GROMACS .gro file of C-alpha atoms in nm:
model
  275
    1MET     CA    1  19.160   5.044  10.801
    2LYS     CA    2  19.156   5.183  10.448
    3LEU     CA    3  19.343   4.995  10.174
    4ILE     CA    4  19.376   5.079   9.803
    5SER     CA    5  19.498   4.852   9.523
    6TRP     CA    6  19.581   4.950   9.165
    7ASN     CA    7  19.738   4.805   8.853
    8ILE     CA    8  19.919   5.123   8.747
    9ASP     CA    9  20.074   4.998   8.419
   10SER     CA   10  20.424   5.145   8.469
   11ILE     CA   11  20.523   5.336   8.780
   12ASN     CA   12  20.797   5.509   8.579
   13ALA     CA   13  20.545   5.657   8.336
   14ALA     CA   14  20.324   5.758   8.628
   15LEU     CA   15  20.600   5.936   8.819
   16THR     CA   16  20.817   6.085   8.544
   17GLY     CA   17  20.618   6.073   8.217
   18THR     CA   18  20.506   6.384   8.030
   19SER     CA   19  20.229   6.242   7.810
   20THR     CA   20  19.860   6.312   7.859
   21ARG     CA   21  19.817   5.958   7.990
   22ALA     CA   22  20.101   6.007   8.241
   23GLU     CA   23  19.930   6.323   8.363
   24GLU     CA   24  19.603   6.133   8.397
   25THR     CA   25  19.781   5.865   8.598
   26ARG     CA   26  19.946   6.118   8.827
   27SER     CA   27  19.609   6.277   8.887
   28VAL     CA   28  19.482   5.942   9.016
   29LEU     CA   29  19.790   5.907   9.237
   30HIS     CA   30  19.712   6.247   9.390
   31LYS     CA   31  19.355   6.133   9.450
   32ILE     CA   32  19.487   5.825   9.631
   33ALA     CA   33  19.730   6.033   9.837
   34ASP     CA   34  19.449   6.267   9.941
   35GLN     CA   35  19.262   5.971  10.091
   36HIS     CA   36  19.562   5.886  10.312
   37PRO     CA   37  19.500   5.509  10.311
   38ASP     CA   38  19.683   5.281  10.551
   39VAL     CA   39  19.813   5.059  10.270
   40ILE     CA   40  19.853   5.106   9.894
   41ALA     CA   41  19.916   4.800   9.675
   42ILE     CA   42  20.047   4.862   9.322
   43GLN     CA   43  20.075   4.606   9.042
   44GLU     CA   44  20.249   4.608   8.702
   45THR     CA   45  20.519   4.850   8.811
   46LYS     CA   46  20.744   4.747   8.518
   47LEU     CA   47  21.058   4.849   8.706
   48SER     CA   48  21.407   4.719   8.641
   49LYS     CA   49  21.551   4.456   8.873
   50ASN     CA   50  21.713   4.741   9.068
   51GLY     CA   51  21.375   4.883   9.155
   52PRO     CA   52  21.279   5.250   9.185
   53THR     CA   53  21.540   5.507   9.086
   54LYS     CA   54  21.640   5.804   9.303
   55LYS     CA   55  21.404   6.015   9.095
   56HIS     CA   56  21.120   5.771   9.152
   57PHE     CA   57  21.182   5.775   9.528
   58ALA     CA   58  21.193   6.154   9.529
   59VAL     CA   59  20.853   6.180   9.360
   60LEU     CA   60  20.706   5.911   9.584
   61GLN     CA   61  20.841   6.091   9.890
   62GLU     CA   62  20.676   6.412   9.774
   63LEU     CA   63  20.345   6.241   9.704
   64PHE     CA   64  20.346   6.001   9.999
   65PRO     CA   65  20.573   6.148  10.270
   66ASP     CA   66  20.425   5.936  10.548
   67TYR     CA   67  20.481   5.603  10.374
   68GLN     CA   68  20.738   5.327  10.361
   69VAL     CA   69  20.797   5.175  10.015
   70VAL     CA   70  20.874   4.810   9.938
   71TRP     CA   71  20.890   4.660   9.592
   72ARG     CA   72  20.954   4.348   9.390
   73SER     CA   73  21.068   4.341   9.029
   74SER     CA   74  21.095   4.082   8.756
   75VAL     CA   75  21.441   3.923   8.760
   76GLU     CA   76  21.624   3.685   8.528
   77PRO     CA   77  21.541   3.444   8.377
   78ALA     CA   78  21.211   3.635   8.348
   79ARG     CA   79  21.171   3.930   8.114
   80LYS     CA   80  21.320   4.264   8.216
   81GLY     CA   81  21.092   4.553   8.306
   82TYR     CA   82  20.793   4.319   8.322
   83ALA     CA   83  20.512   4.276   8.579
   84GLY     CA   84  20.633   4.375   8.928
   85THR     CA   85  20.457   4.482   9.248
   86MET     CA   86  20.496   4.748   9.518
   87TYR     CA   87  20.351   4.844   9.856
   88LEU     CA   88  20.334   5.178  10.027
   89TYR     CA   89  20.224   5.162  10.390
   90LEU     CA   90  20.212   5.418  10.667
   91LYS     CA   91  20.540   5.436  10.855
   92GLU     CA   92  20.363   5.385  11.186
   93TYR     CA   93  20.317   5.022  11.086
   94GLU     CA   94  20.604   4.778  11.094
   95PRO     CA   95  20.483   4.470  10.908
   96THR     CA   96  20.710   4.181  10.821
   97VAL     CA   97  20.758   4.186  10.444
   98THR     CA   98  20.799   3.866  10.242
   99TYR     CA   99  20.843   3.795   9.871
  100PRO     CA  100  20.710   3.440   9.835
  101GLN     CA  101  20.790   3.182   9.573
  102ILE     CA  102  20.488   2.956   9.528
  103GLY     CA  103  20.625   2.688   9.298
  104ALA     CA  104  20.472   2.843   8.987
  105PRO     CA  105  20.560   2.716   8.637
  106GLU     CA  106  20.787   2.870   8.375
  107THR     CA  107  20.932   3.204   8.495
  108MET     CA  108  20.622   3.316   8.685
  109ASP     CA  109  20.791   3.303   9.027
  110ASP     CA  110  21.061   3.538   8.895
  111GLU     CA  111  20.823   3.804   8.762
  112GLY     CA  112  20.773   3.988   9.091
  113ARG     CA  113  20.406   3.902   9.121
  114ILE     CA  114  20.344   3.867   9.497
  115ILE     CA  115  20.437   4.067   9.807
  116THR     CA  116  20.297   3.990  10.152
  117LEU     CA  117  20.282   4.211  10.461
  118GLU     CA  118  20.238   4.035  10.794
  119PHE     CA  119  20.074   4.242  11.065
  120PRO     CA  120  20.025   4.119  11.422
  121ASN     CA  121  19.669   3.996  11.363
  122PHE     CA  122  19.635   3.954  10.987
  123PHE     CA  123  19.813   3.932  10.651
  124VAL     CA  124  19.783   4.180  10.366
  125THR     CA  125  19.902   4.036  10.035
  126GLU     CA  126  19.886   4.148   9.673
  127VAL     CA  127  19.909   3.961   9.346
  128TYR     CA  128  19.949   4.038   8.980
  129THR     CA  129  19.811   3.719   8.829
  130PRO     CA  130  19.968   3.612   8.497
  131ASN     CA  131  19.754   3.683   8.193
  132SER     CA  132  19.672   3.380   7.980
  133GLY     CA  133  19.785   3.580   7.678
  134SER     CA  134  19.684   3.611   7.317
  135GLY     CA  135  19.571   3.281   7.179
  136LEU     CA  136  19.556   3.156   7.540
  137LYS     CA  137  19.917   3.044   7.499
  138ARG     CA  138  19.980   3.072   7.872
  139LEU     CA  139  19.649   2.925   7.989
  140ALA     CA  140  19.793   2.588   8.094
  141ASP     CA  141  20.063   2.753   8.304
  142ARG     CA  142  19.809   3.000   8.438
  143GLN     CA  143  19.599   2.712   8.574
  144VAL     CA  144  19.899   2.576   8.763
  145TRP     CA  145  19.964   2.926   8.896
  146ASP     CA  146  19.603   2.948   9.018
  147ASP     CA  147  19.641   2.618   9.206
  148ARG     CA  148  19.971   2.721   9.367
  149TYR     CA  149  19.839   3.066   9.459
  150ARG     CA  150  19.526   2.922   9.619
  151GLU     CA  151  19.742   2.685   9.823
  152TYR     CA  152  19.960   2.979   9.930
  153LEU     CA  153  19.663   3.184  10.051
  154GLN     CA  154  19.526   2.883  10.236
  155LYS     CA  155  19.857   2.843  10.422
  156LEU     CA  156  19.843   3.209  10.526
  157ASP     CA  157  19.480   3.175  10.627
  158GLN     CA  158  19.564   2.887  10.858
  159GLN     CA  159  19.789   3.123  11.055
  160LYS     CA  160  19.575   3.438  11.069
  161PRO     CA  161  19.311   3.614  10.856
  162VAL     CA  162  19.407   3.730  10.508
  163ILE     CA  163  19.329   4.041  10.306
  164ALA     CA  164  19.434   3.985   9.943
  165SER     CA  165  19.416   4.229   9.655
  166GLY     CA  166  19.536   4.272   9.303
  167ASP     CA  167  19.479   4.225   8.936
  168PHE     CA  168  19.352   3.868   8.925
  169ASN     CA  169  19.306   3.878   8.547
  170VAL     CA  170  18.968   3.707   8.557
  171ALA     CA  171  18.608   3.826   8.544
  172HIS     CA  172  18.441   3.570   8.766
  173GLU     CA  173  18.079   3.576   8.649
  174PRO     CA  174  17.890   3.715   8.345
  175ILE     CA  175  17.782   4.008   8.563
  176ASP     CA  176  18.151   4.106   8.591
  177LEU     CA  177  18.199   4.215   8.229
  178ALA     CA  178  17.996   4.413   7.981
  179HIS     CA  179  17.991   4.158   7.697
  180PRO     CA  180  18.020   3.804   7.834
  181GLU     CA  181  17.858   3.655   7.526
  182ASN     CA  182  18.148   3.772   7.306
  183ASN     CA  183  18.432   3.676   7.540
  184HIS     CA  184  18.376   3.314   7.632
  185HIS     CA  185  18.710   3.215   7.480
  186SER     CA  186  18.898   3.535   7.569
  187ALA     CA  187  19.179   3.547   7.824
  188GLY     CA  188  19.025   3.643   8.156
  189PHE     CA  189  18.686   3.481   8.091
  190THR     CA  190  18.760   3.122   7.998
  191ASP     CA  191  18.583   2.842   8.181
  192GLU     CA  192  18.915   2.732   8.327
  193GLU     CA  193  19.005   3.070   8.476
  194ARG     CA  194  18.659   3.124   8.616
  195GLU     CA  195  18.650   2.776   8.770
  196HIS     CA  196  18.982   2.839   8.943
  197PHE     CA  197  18.851   3.165   9.088
  198THR     CA  198  18.546   2.978   9.213
  199LYS     CA  199  18.782   2.729   9.380
  200LEU     CA  200  18.973   3.016   9.540
  201LEU     CA  201  18.659   3.160   9.695
  202ALA     CA  202  18.547   2.813   9.804
  203ALA     CA  203  18.880   2.771   9.985
  204GLY     CA  204  18.767   3.026  10.243
  205PHE     CA  205  18.770   3.370  10.084
  206THR     CA  206  18.507   3.637  10.018
  207ASP     CA  207  18.490   3.871   9.720
  208SER     CA  208  18.434   4.191   9.918
  209PHE     CA  209  18.265   4.385   9.636
  210ARG     CA  210  18.015   4.111   9.554
  211HIS     CA  211  17.957   4.049   9.924
  212LEU     CA  212  17.822   4.404   9.953
  213ASN     CA  213  17.682   4.435   9.600
  214PRO     CA  214  17.554   4.091   9.496
  215GLU     CA  215  17.338   4.212   9.207
  216LYS     CA  216  17.514   4.533   9.098
  217THR     CA  217  17.574   4.554   8.725
  218GLY     CA  218  17.797   4.785   8.522
  219ALA     CA  219  18.065   4.797   8.794
  220TYR     CA  220  18.406   4.740   8.637
  221SER     CA  221  18.773   4.794   8.721
  222TRP     CA  222  18.928   4.777   8.372
  223TRP     CA  223  18.851   4.922   8.029
  224ALA     CA  224  19.057   4.843   7.720
  225GLN     CA  225  19.318   5.114   7.675
  226ARG     CA  226  19.335   5.066   7.298
  227VAL     CA  227  18.960   5.109   7.251
  228ILE     CA  228  18.893   5.482   7.268
  229THR     CA  229  18.523   5.439   7.348
  230SER     CA  230  18.562   5.157   7.604
  231LYS     CA  231  18.520   5.382   7.904
  232GLN     CA  232  18.273   5.619   7.740
  233ASN     CA  233  18.051   5.318   7.677
  234ASN     CA  234  18.142   5.150   8.007
  235SER     CA  235  18.246   4.843   7.812
  236GLY     CA  236  18.456   4.711   8.098
  237TRP     CA  237  18.559   4.411   8.306
  238ARG     CA  238  18.586   4.364   8.682
  239ILE     CA  239  18.917   4.181   8.717
  240ASP     CA  240  19.063   4.355   9.024
  241TYR     CA  241  18.954   4.235   9.366
  242TRP     CA  242  18.978   4.275   9.739
  243LEU     CA  243  18.936   3.928   9.888
  244VAL     CA  244  18.918   3.864  10.262
  245SER     CA  245  18.914   3.551  10.472
  246ASP     CA  246  18.553   3.448  10.522
  247ARG     CA  247  18.576   3.521  10.895
  248LEU     CA  248  18.644   3.889  10.814
  249ALA     CA  249  18.347   3.930  10.580
  250ASP     CA  250  18.119   4.090  10.840
  251GLN     CA  251  18.389   4.350  10.913
  252ILE     CA  252  18.388   4.491  10.557
  253LYS     CA  253  18.257   4.848  10.561
  254SER     CA  254  18.287   4.929  10.190
  255SER     CA  255  18.448   4.794   9.874
  256THR     CA  256  18.446   5.033   9.581
  257MET     CA  257  18.615   5.146   9.260
  258ILE     CA  258  18.785   5.486   9.264
  259ASP     CA  259  18.692   5.711   8.972
  260SER     CA  260  18.996   5.753   8.746
  261GLY     CA  261  18.830   6.000   8.511
  262LYS     CA  262  18.904   5.965   8.140
  263ARG     CA  263  19.199   5.731   8.198
  264ARG     CA  264  19.136   5.390   8.045
  265ASP     CA  265  19.297   5.065   8.170
  266HIS     CA  266  19.265   4.972   8.538
  267THR     CA  267  19.110   5.193   8.802
  268PRO     CA  268  19.206   5.171   9.171
  269ILE     CA  269  18.988   4.972   9.409
  270GLU     CA  270  18.937   5.057   9.776
  271LEU     CA  271  18.855   4.845  10.078
  272ASP     CA  272  18.744   4.985  10.413
  273ILE     CA  273  18.741   4.722  10.684
  274ASP     CA  274  18.710   4.726  11.061
  275LEU     CA  275  19.013   4.542  11.198
   0.00000   0.00000   0.00000
């Protein structure tokens, strides 16, 4: 089974935009389509509460004719056009789709951050983890989110194995970002966020990339969009993950980043697993 996950930073811009960046994003979408994965997880869709428009669906149908689309948007009282997630999966599959509330603080449960697909023998779930924000103003709430999310994955794992992907907004270890010494108090690399990710793995989950590449350096999934040289210099962070229940670890065939060319921001990540 081949699965791809990507924080796309606006599905509307990707599907209908005319800027150079939109064209770069569409090029990556075509690359994903050419691979014909079984499941595609997309984060930060930034859609309205009504979801994809007719135009969006038309473009998706053209790009991914063999896929079913499900989505979840931010709804009141959360901000409009914020966060959001989406799945595309091959129509031959008929998973049960759920949109869980995990008891998260503030408006986090209303921001469209989790979708779960239940297959006969396993779960596939995606997350767009809340960013702790500038000045770490959301760090306290983020820690509660991390606890609730870990508990949610554990409940799934008690039923059947779990494959979880998404933008987790944390670089787990110093090896996972280019400049750890300068980012100790930055969102995504605080002690608190890293400790919670350690707890998540300790709860029965394997970081598929590190499982296969324990010592690999310079492997990142995100480069700052506003820093023109970030990708040229490979000054990146690995904050996007494919996690699997520990009992699936030996079935991982590959876990890689997909080359997104000159486009800065997140790059898609791919998991190949024998299920």
